[in-house]
Amino acid sequence: MTDSFDQIFVRIKQWLLTPLASHAPAWLVQIASSLINIFALLGVFLTLFALVSVLERKILARIQNRYGPNRVGPFGLFQPIADGIKMLIKEDIVPARADNIVHFLAPILIAAAAILALGVIPYGRNMTPFTIDGGILFFFAVGSTTELAVFMAGWGSNNKFSMLGAMRAIAQMISYELPLIVTVLPVVMIVGALNPDTIVAAQGGYALGFVPRWFVFTPWGAVAFTLFFVSGLVESNRTPFDVPEGESEIVAGHMTEYSGFKYATFFMAEYIGMFAISGLGITVFLGGWHAPLSILEFIPSYAWFFAKLSILIFVYIWVRGTLPRTRVDQIMNFAWKFMLPMAFTCVIASAVWHYAGRGLRGWLWSFVVIATVYTALSIALDTRRKFASRTYRFAE
């Protein structure tokens, strides 16, 4: 019975393909299988996008002690439908001197890149939409096209503020893509594969009978996951790193000249990118679809994946409602002077953990490596002086 619930979606897909498999050639069956995967992905994550968009507004309202959306539908849950209709019927205004083709293609490209990244993540046992041996490499290759789309939006708008916002966004995204990729390297080294399914399988089982063998429970894994999560905030353009859209500085960044459904596409791509980054973090560090305790393995694997995804998304929202926006110079300093050295430290610490036997001895030596580098960076950067309280003096 447990296996029936766990594999219900796999069996539904097989049931849909059975009539076609008996009469059609193999290549047609493969195309039909891929289309089913694509429509399932779009259905799940577009629904999740609509749900999270209204829940985020409600959670932020609670944090700020005010009311959130509560007028459209029961408890305001139909607000995304109203927003979608509004975006569809709003006039699409394109600047007279804009490059129409580039201006039009930018939101399409950024949304396509975010959706493609979702295709290689294992959402449950035997539930990877597209199994690729170099799935991790594919994820980052597709994700890197986001910078091109942002540049197209800024350049195609023919607006100096849009271009400044695009350049700021690209500098920020490239700076944090490096630690994002480097923090995944230790896991790839330890597992010896770029296949997300293999990485999830390597985190199966329980140490001492009850401690999950997730990489986040190692010293290097915990630090790498923290760095990965912070980099994900930047890549998703989330507070406190949403500097490209600093309203008090450069209007709305590369989206300044976008309206209507094109603007909604950028908005959707931001959320789907957040789902993709979170999904990769779950796959690489949090055991993927594995249960946290062996006695809970009767719960379907996909339920555990989406439970972990929900927790990470809630933390994203919590951070947005808590922290103020940082300055662009602080963001860049943090990336190059702290994030990147610590990311490479995780690579060294994971090697120490591996060659020391992956036991308690390896755990301790790995912790020593990370603590030493962290302490050295803290002394070298002298953050206490830079972030000390300021004294303001006013003329009489």
PDB file of N, CA, C and O in Angstrom, residues 177-229:
ATOM      1  N   GLU A 177      27.307  33.578  -8.483  1.00  0.00           N
ATOM      2  CA  GLU A 177      27.257  32.285  -9.159  1.00  0.00           C
ATOM      3  C   GLU A 177      28.494  31.461  -8.852  1.00  0.00           C
ATOM      4  O   GLU A 177      28.437  30.239  -8.794  1.00  0.00           O
ATOM      5  N   LEU A 178      29.623  32.136  -8.654  1.00  0.00           N
ATOM      6  CA  LEU A 178      30.863  31.418  -8.345  1.00  0.00           C
ATOM      7  C   LEU A 178      30.761  30.646  -7.031  1.00  0.00           C
ATOM      8  O   LEU A 178      30.986  29.433  -7.005  1.00  0.00           O
ATOM      9  N   PRO A 179      30.417  31.287  -5.896  1.00  0.00           N
ATOM     10  CA  PRO A 179      30.254  30.480  -4.672  1.00  0.00           C
ATOM     11  C   PRO A 179      29.109  29.479  -4.767  1.00  0.00           C
ATOM     12  O   PRO A 179      29.181  28.405  -4.164  1.00  0.00           O
ATOM     13  N   LEU A 180      28.071  29.803  -5.544  1.00  0.00           N
ATOM     14  CA  LEU A 180      26.955  28.864  -5.713  1.00  0.00           C
ATOM     15  C   LEU A 180      27.450  27.566  -6.331  1.00  0.00           C
ATOM     16  O   LEU A 180      27.087  26.463  -5.880  1.00  0.00           O
ATOM     17  N   ILE A 181      28.279  27.675  -7.365  1.00  0.00           N
ATOM     18  CA  ILE A 181      28.796  26.484  -8.042  1.00  0.00           C
ATOM     19  C   ILE A 181      29.842  25.785  -7.184  1.00  0.00           C
ATOM     20  O   ILE A 181      29.843  24.548  -7.062  1.00  0.00           O
ATOM     21  N   VAL A 182      30.732  26.565  -6.570  1.00  0.00           N
ATOM     22  CA  VAL A 182      31.825  25.966  -5.792  1.00  0.00           C
ATOM     23  C   VAL A 182      31.291  25.208  -4.585  1.00  0.00           C
ATOM     24  O   VAL A 182      31.862  24.178  -4.187  1.00  0.00           O
ATOM     25  N   THR A 183      30.182  25.673  -3.984  1.00  0.00           N
ATOM     26  CA  THR A 183      29.635  24.963  -2.817  1.00  0.00           C
ATOM     27  C   THR A 183      29.042  23.606  -3.185  1.00  0.00           C
ATOM     28  O   THR A 183      28.905  22.736  -2.323  1.00  0.00           O
ATOM     29  N   VAL A 184      28.699  23.415  -4.450  1.00  0.00           N
ATOM     30  CA  VAL A 184      28.173  22.125  -4.896  1.00  0.00           C
ATOM     31  C   VAL A 184      29.315  21.151  -5.207  1.00  0.00           C
ATOM     32  O   VAL A 184      29.135  19.937  -5.160  1.00  0.00           O
ATOM     33  N   LEU A 185      30.500  21.696  -5.502  1.00  0.00           N
ATOM     34  CA  LEU A 185      31.643  20.853  -5.861  1.00  0.00           C
ATOM     35  C   LEU A 185      31.987  19.801  -4.805  1.00  0.00           C
ATOM     36  O   LEU A 185      32.294  18.663  -5.166  1.00  0.00           O
ATOM     37  N   PRO A 186      31.982  20.124  -3.497  1.00  0.00           N
ATOM     38  CA  PRO A 186      32.307  19.079  -2.514  1.00  0.00           C
ATOM     39  C   PRO A 186      31.404  17.861  -2.618  1.00  0.00           C
ATOM     40  O   PRO A 186      31.879  16.727  -2.506  1.00  0.00           O
ATOM     41  N   VAL A 187      30.119  18.085  -2.827  1.00  0.00           N
ATOM     42  CA  VAL A 187      29.180  16.964  -2.941  1.00  0.00           C
ATOM     43  C   VAL A 187      29.489  16.145  -4.186  1.00  0.00           C
ATOM     44  O   VAL A 187      29.493  14.912  -4.156  1.00  0.00           O
ATOM     45  N   VAL A 188      29.761  16.829  -5.303  1.00  0.00           N
ATOM     46  CA  VAL A 188      30.105  16.125  -6.544  1.00  0.00           C
ATOM     47  C   VAL A 188      31.382  15.305  -6.344  1.00  0.00           C
ATOM     48  O   VAL A 188      31.487  14.165  -6.821  1.00  0.00           O
ATOM     49  N   MET A 189      32.355  15.865  -5.626  1.00  0.00           N
ATOM     50  CA  MET A 189      33.602  15.150  -5.357  1.00  0.00           C
ATOM     51  C   MET A 189      33.362  13.913  -4.490  1.00  0.00           C
ATOM     52  O   MET A 189      33.867  12.832  -4.773  1.00  0.00           O
ATOM     53  N   ILE A 190      32.573  14.069  -3.435  1.00  0.00           N
ATOM     54  CA  ILE A 190      32.336  12.957  -2.501  1.00  0.00           C
ATOM     55  C   ILE A 190      31.542  11.837  -3.180  1.00  0.00           C
ATOM     56  O   ILE A 190      31.863  10.651  -3.031  1.00  0.00           O
ATOM     57  N   VAL A 191      30.521  12.206  -3.935  1.00  0.00           N
ATOM     58  CA  VAL A 191      29.667  11.203  -4.583  1.00  0.00           C
ATOM     59  C   VAL A 191      30.346  10.639  -5.833  1.00  0.00           C
ATOM     60  O   VAL A 191      30.176   9.471  -6.183  1.00  0.00           O
ATOM     61  N   GLY A 192      31.103  11.495  -6.530  1.00  0.00           N
ATOM     62  CA  GLY A 192      31.759  11.063  -7.748  1.00  0.00           C
ATOM     63  C   GLY A 192      30.836  11.023  -8.938  1.00  0.00           C
ATOM     64  O   GLY A 192      31.024  10.224  -9.861  1.00  0.00           O
ATOM     65  N   ALA A 193      29.809  11.884  -8.942  1.00  0.00           N
ATOM     66  CA  ALA A 193      28.851  11.897 -10.047  1.00  0.00           C
ATOM     67  C   ALA A 193      28.191  13.263 -10.132  1.00  0.00           C
ATOM     68  O   ALA A 193      28.103  13.999  -9.142  1.00  0.00           O
ATOM     69  N   LEU A 194      27.738  13.607 -11.349  1.00  0.00           N
ATOM     70  CA  LEU A 194      26.987  14.841 -11.582  1.00  0.00           C
ATOM     71  C   LEU A 194      25.497  14.566 -11.753  1.00  0.00           C
ATOM     72  O   LEU A 194      24.741  15.472 -12.076  1.00  0.00           O
ATOM     73  N   ASN A 195      25.100  13.333 -11.540  1.00  0.00           N
ATOM     74  CA  ASN A 195      23.701  12.942 -11.694  1.00  0.00           C
ATOM     75  C   ASN A 195      22.937  13.213 -10.396  1.00  0.00           C
ATOM     76  O   ASN A 195      23.304  12.678  -9.342  1.00  0.00           O
ATOM     77  N   PRO A 196      21.883  14.043 -10.415  1.00  0.00           N
ATOM     78  CA  PRO A 196      21.137  14.336  -9.178  1.00  0.00           C
ATOM     79  C   PRO A 196      20.576  13.088  -8.501  1.00  0.00           C
ATOM     80  O   PRO A 196      20.545  13.012  -7.266  1.00  0.00           O
ATOM     81  N   ASP A 197      20.137  12.086  -9.278  1.00  0.00           N
ATOM     82  CA  ASP A 197      19.597  10.862  -8.674  1.00  0.00           C
ATOM     83  C   ASP A 197      20.675  10.118  -7.887  1.00  0.00           C
ATOM     84  O   ASP A 197      20.410   9.581  -6.807  1.00  0.00           O
ATOM     85  N   THR A 198      21.894  10.092  -8.418  1.00  0.00           N
ATOM     86  CA  THR A 198      22.999   9.433  -7.718  1.00  0.00           C
ATOM     87  C   THR A 198      23.343  10.170  -6.433  1.00  0.00           C
ATOM     88  O   THR A 198      23.651   9.551  -5.403  1.00  0.00           O
ATOM     89  N   ILE A 199      23.285  11.496  -6.474  1.00  0.00           N
ATOM     90  CA  ILE A 199      23.571  12.302  -5.278  1.00  0.00           C
ATOM     91  C   ILE A 199      22.527  12.047  -4.192  1.00  0.00           C
ATOM     92  O   ILE A 199      22.863  11.908  -3.013  1.00  0.00           O
ATOM     93  N   VAL A 200      21.258  11.960  -4.587  1.00  0.00           N
ATOM     94  CA  VAL A 200      20.201  11.664  -3.613  1.00  0.00           C
ATOM     95  C   VAL A 200      20.386  10.256  -3.040  1.00  0.00           C
ATOM     96  O   VAL A 200      20.251  10.039  -1.829  1.00  0.00           O
ATOM     97  N   ALA A 201      20.708   9.299  -3.904  1.00  0.00           N
ATOM     98  CA  ALA A 201      20.900   7.919  -3.443  1.00  0.00           C
ATOM     99  C   ALA A 201      22.055   7.820  -2.452  1.00  0.00           C
ATOM    100  O   ALA A 201      22.016   7.014  -1.508  1.00  0.00           O
ATOM    101  N   ALA A 202      23.100   8.648  -2.631  1.00  0.00           N
ATOM    102  CA  ALA A 202      24.253   8.625  -1.724  1.00  0.00           C
ATOM    103  C   ALA A 202      23.901   9.120  -0.331  1.00  0.00           C
ATOM    104  O   ALA A 202      24.648   8.869   0.627  1.00  0.00           O
ATOM    105  N   GLN A 203      22.778   9.819  -0.193  1.00  0.00           N
ATOM    106  CA  GLN A 203      22.352  10.346   1.106  1.00  0.00           C
ATOM    107  C   GLN A 203      21.301   9.475   1.774  1.00  0.00           C
ATOM    108  O   GLN A 203      20.700   9.865   2.776  1.00  0.00           O
ATOM    109  N   GLY A 204      21.069   8.288   1.221  1.00  0.00           N
ATOM    110  CA  GLY A 204      20.109   7.363   1.815  1.00  0.00           C
ATOM    111  C   GLY A 204      20.688   6.677   3.046  1.00  0.00           C
ATOM    112  O   GLY A 204      21.901   6.621   3.241  1.00  0.00           O
ATOM    113  N   GLY A 205      19.820   6.129   3.872  1.00  0.00           N
ATOM    114  CA  GLY A 205      20.257   5.429   5.074  1.00  0.00           C
ATOM    115  C   GLY A 205      20.398   6.360   6.264  1.00  0.00           C
ATOM    116  O   GLY A 205      20.237   7.590   6.152  1.00  0.00           O
ATOM    117  N   TYR A 206      20.711   5.754   7.416  1.00  0.00           N
ATOM    118  CA  TYR A 206      20.758   6.501   8.670  1.00  0.00           C
ATOM    119  C   TYR A 206      21.950   6.038   9.501  1.00  0.00           C
ATOM    120  O   TYR A 206      22.147   4.841   9.706  1.00  0.00           O
ATOM    121  N   ALA A 207      22.745   6.993   9.973  1.00  0.00           N
ATOM    122  CA  ALA A 207      23.856   6.689  10.860  1.00  0.00           C
ATOM    123  C   ALA A 207      23.323   6.462  12.269  1.00  0.00           C
ATOM    124  O   ALA A 207      22.409   7.176  12.720  1.00  0.00           O
ATOM    125  N   LEU A 208      23.854   5.471  12.955  1.00  0.00           N
ATOM    126  CA  LEU A 208      23.421   5.113  14.319  1.00  0.00           C
ATOM    127  C   LEU A 208      21.954   4.722  14.358  1.00  0.00           C
ATOM    128  O   LEU A 208      21.338   4.689  15.432  1.00  0.00           O
ATOM    129  N   GLY A 209      21.375   4.490  13.188  1.00  0.00           N
ATOM    130  CA  GLY A 209      19.996   4.042  13.118  1.00  0.00           C
ATOM    131  C   GLY A 209      18.954   5.130  13.056  1.00  0.00           C
ATOM    132  O   GLY A 209      17.793   4.858  12.766  1.00  0.00           O
ATOM    133  N   PHE A 210      19.343   6.393  13.323  1.00  0.00           N
ATOM    134  CA  PHE A 210      18.319   7.445  13.337  1.00  0.00           C
ATOM    135  C   PHE A 210      18.805   8.776  12.757  1.00  0.00           C
ATOM    136  O   PHE A 210      18.001   9.664  12.491  1.00  0.00           O
ATOM    137  N   VAL A 211      20.121   8.983  12.570  1.00  0.00           N
ATOM    138  CA  VAL A 211      20.635  10.238  12.022  1.00  0.00           C
ATOM    139  C   VAL A 211      20.734  10.128  10.497  1.00  0.00           C
ATOM    140  O   VAL A 211      21.439   9.257   9.995  1.00  0.00           O
ATOM    141  N   PRO A 212      20.015  10.970   9.745  1.00  0.00           N
ATOM    142  CA  PRO A 212      20.073  10.874   8.275  1.00  0.00           C
ATOM    143  C   PRO A 212      21.491  11.135   7.770  1.00  0.00           C
ATOM    144  O   PRO A 212      22.231  11.937   8.329  1.00  0.00           O
ATOM    145  N   ARG A 213      21.851  10.452   6.694  1.00  0.00           N
ATOM    146  CA  ARG A 213      23.176  10.640   6.101  1.00  0.00           C
ATOM    147  C   ARG A 213      23.178  11.793   5.094  1.00  0.00           C
ATOM    148  O   ARG A 213      23.822  11.717   4.051  1.00  0.00           O
ATOM    149  N   TRP A 214      22.437  12.839   5.413  1.00  0.00           N
ATOM    150  CA  TRP A 214      22.414  14.007   4.545  1.00  0.00           C
ATOM    151  C   TRP A 214      23.720  14.762   4.708  1.00  0.00           C
ATOM    152  O   TRP A 214      24.291  14.849   5.795  1.00  0.00           O
ATOM    153  N   PHE A 215      24.186  15.362   3.618  1.00  0.00           N
ATOM    154  CA  PHE A 215      25.460  16.071   3.664  1.00  0.00           C
ATOM    155  C   PHE A 215      25.405  17.316   4.548  1.00  0.00           C
ATOM    156  O   PHE A 215      26.447  17.794   5.001  1.00  0.00           O
ATOM    157  N   VAL A 216      24.216  17.840   4.803  1.00  0.00           N
ATOM    158  CA  VAL A 216      24.105  19.033   5.630  1.00  0.00           C
ATOM    159  C   VAL A 216      24.496  18.749   7.076  1.00  0.00           C
ATOM    160  O   VAL A 216      24.783  19.680   7.842  1.00  0.00           O
ATOM    161  N   PHE A 217      24.546  17.477   7.468  1.00  0.00           N
ATOM    162  CA  PHE A 217      24.904  17.121   8.836  1.00  0.00           C
ATOM    163  C   PHE A 217      26.399  16.901   9.016  1.00  0.00           C
ATOM    164  O   PHE A 217      26.832  16.369  10.041  1.00  0.00           O
ATOM    165  N   THR A 218      27.190  17.291   8.021  1.00  0.00           N
ATOM    166  CA  THR A 218      28.643  17.323   8.171  1.00  0.00           C
ATOM    167  C   THR A 218      29.070  18.780   8.317  1.00  0.00           C
ATOM    168  O   THR A 218      28.347  19.680   7.883  1.00  0.00           O
ATOM    169  N   PRO A 219      30.232  19.072   8.922  1.00  0.00           N
ATOM    170  CA  PRO A 219      30.651  20.485   9.072  1.00  0.00           C
ATOM    171  C   PRO A 219      30.760  21.204   7.737  1.00  0.00           C
ATOM    172  O   PRO A 219      30.277  22.326   7.588  1.00  0.00           O
ATOM    173  N   TRP A 220      31.412  20.567   6.764  1.00  0.00           N
ATOM    174  CA  TRP A 220      31.561  21.210   5.455  1.00  0.00           C
ATOM    175  C   TRP A 220      30.213  21.332   4.746  1.00  0.00           C
ATOM    176  O   TRP A 220      29.958  22.309   4.045  1.00  0.00           O
ATOM    177  N   GLY A 221      29.324  20.347   4.936  1.00  0.00           N
ATOM    178  CA  GLY A 221      28.008  20.396   4.304  1.00  0.00           C
ATOM    179  C   GLY A 221      27.127  21.488   4.873  1.00  0.00           C
ATOM    180  O   GLY A 221      26.404  22.161   4.133  1.00  0.00           O
ATOM    181  N   ALA A 222      27.196  21.682   6.201  1.00  0.00           N
ATOM    182  CA  ALA A 222      26.391  22.732   6.832  1.00  0.00           C
ATOM    183  C   ALA A 222      26.819  24.115   6.359  1.00  0.00           C
ATOM    184  O   ALA A 222      25.983  24.965   6.028  1.00  0.00           O
ATOM    185  N   VAL A 223      28.144  24.338   6.291  1.00  0.00           N
ATOM    186  CA  VAL A 223      28.653  25.635   5.830  1.00  0.00           C
ATOM    187  C   VAL A 223      28.359  25.820   4.351  1.00  0.00           C
ATOM    188  O   VAL A 223      27.924  26.897   3.915  1.00  0.00           O
ATOM    189  N   ALA A 224      28.567  24.772   3.556  1.00  0.00           N
ATOM    190  CA  ALA A 224      28.308  24.862   2.120  1.00  0.00           C
ATOM    191  C   ALA A 224      26.825  25.134   1.856  1.00  0.00           C
ATOM    192  O   ALA A 224      26.484  25.936   0.972  1.00  0.00           O
ATOM    193  N   PHE A 225      25.932  24.507   2.619  1.00  0.00           N
ATOM    194  CA  PHE A 225      24.504  24.748   2.430  1.00  0.00           C
ATOM    195  C   PHE A 225      24.140  26.179   2.794  1.00  0.00           C
ATOM    196  O   PHE A 225      23.325  26.817   2.110  1.00  0.00           O
ATOM    197  N   THR A 226      24.743  26.711   3.863  1.00  0.00           N
ATOM    198  CA  THR A 226      24.479  28.104   4.245  1.00  0.00           C
ATOM    199  C   THR A 226      24.931  29.058   3.144  1.00  0.00           C
ATOM    200  O   THR A 226      24.199  29.993   2.767  1.00  0.00           O
ATOM    201  N   LEU A 227      26.136  28.830   2.616  1.00  0.00           N
ATOM    202  CA  LEU A 227      26.635  29.665   1.524  1.00  0.00           C
ATOM    203  C   LEU A 227      25.763  29.515   0.279  1.00  0.00           C
ATOM    204  O   LEU A 227      25.494  30.489  -0.427  1.00  0.00           O
ATOM    205  N   PHE A 228      25.330  28.285   0.013  1.00  0.00           N
ATOM    206  CA  PHE A 228      24.464  28.020  -1.134  1.00  0.00           C
ATOM    207  C   PHE A 228      23.139  28.767  -0.978  1.00  0.00           C
ATOM    208  O   PHE A 228      22.634  29.362  -1.941  1.00  0.00           O
ATOM    209  N   PHE A 229      22.583  28.744   0.221  1.00  0.00           N
ATOM    210  CA  PHE A 229      21.302  29.397   0.460  1.00  0.00           C
ATOM    211  C   PHE A 229      21.428  30.908   0.272  1.00  0.00           C
ATOM    212  O   PHE A 229      20.567  31.538  -0.357  1.00  0.00           O
TER     213      PHE A 229
END
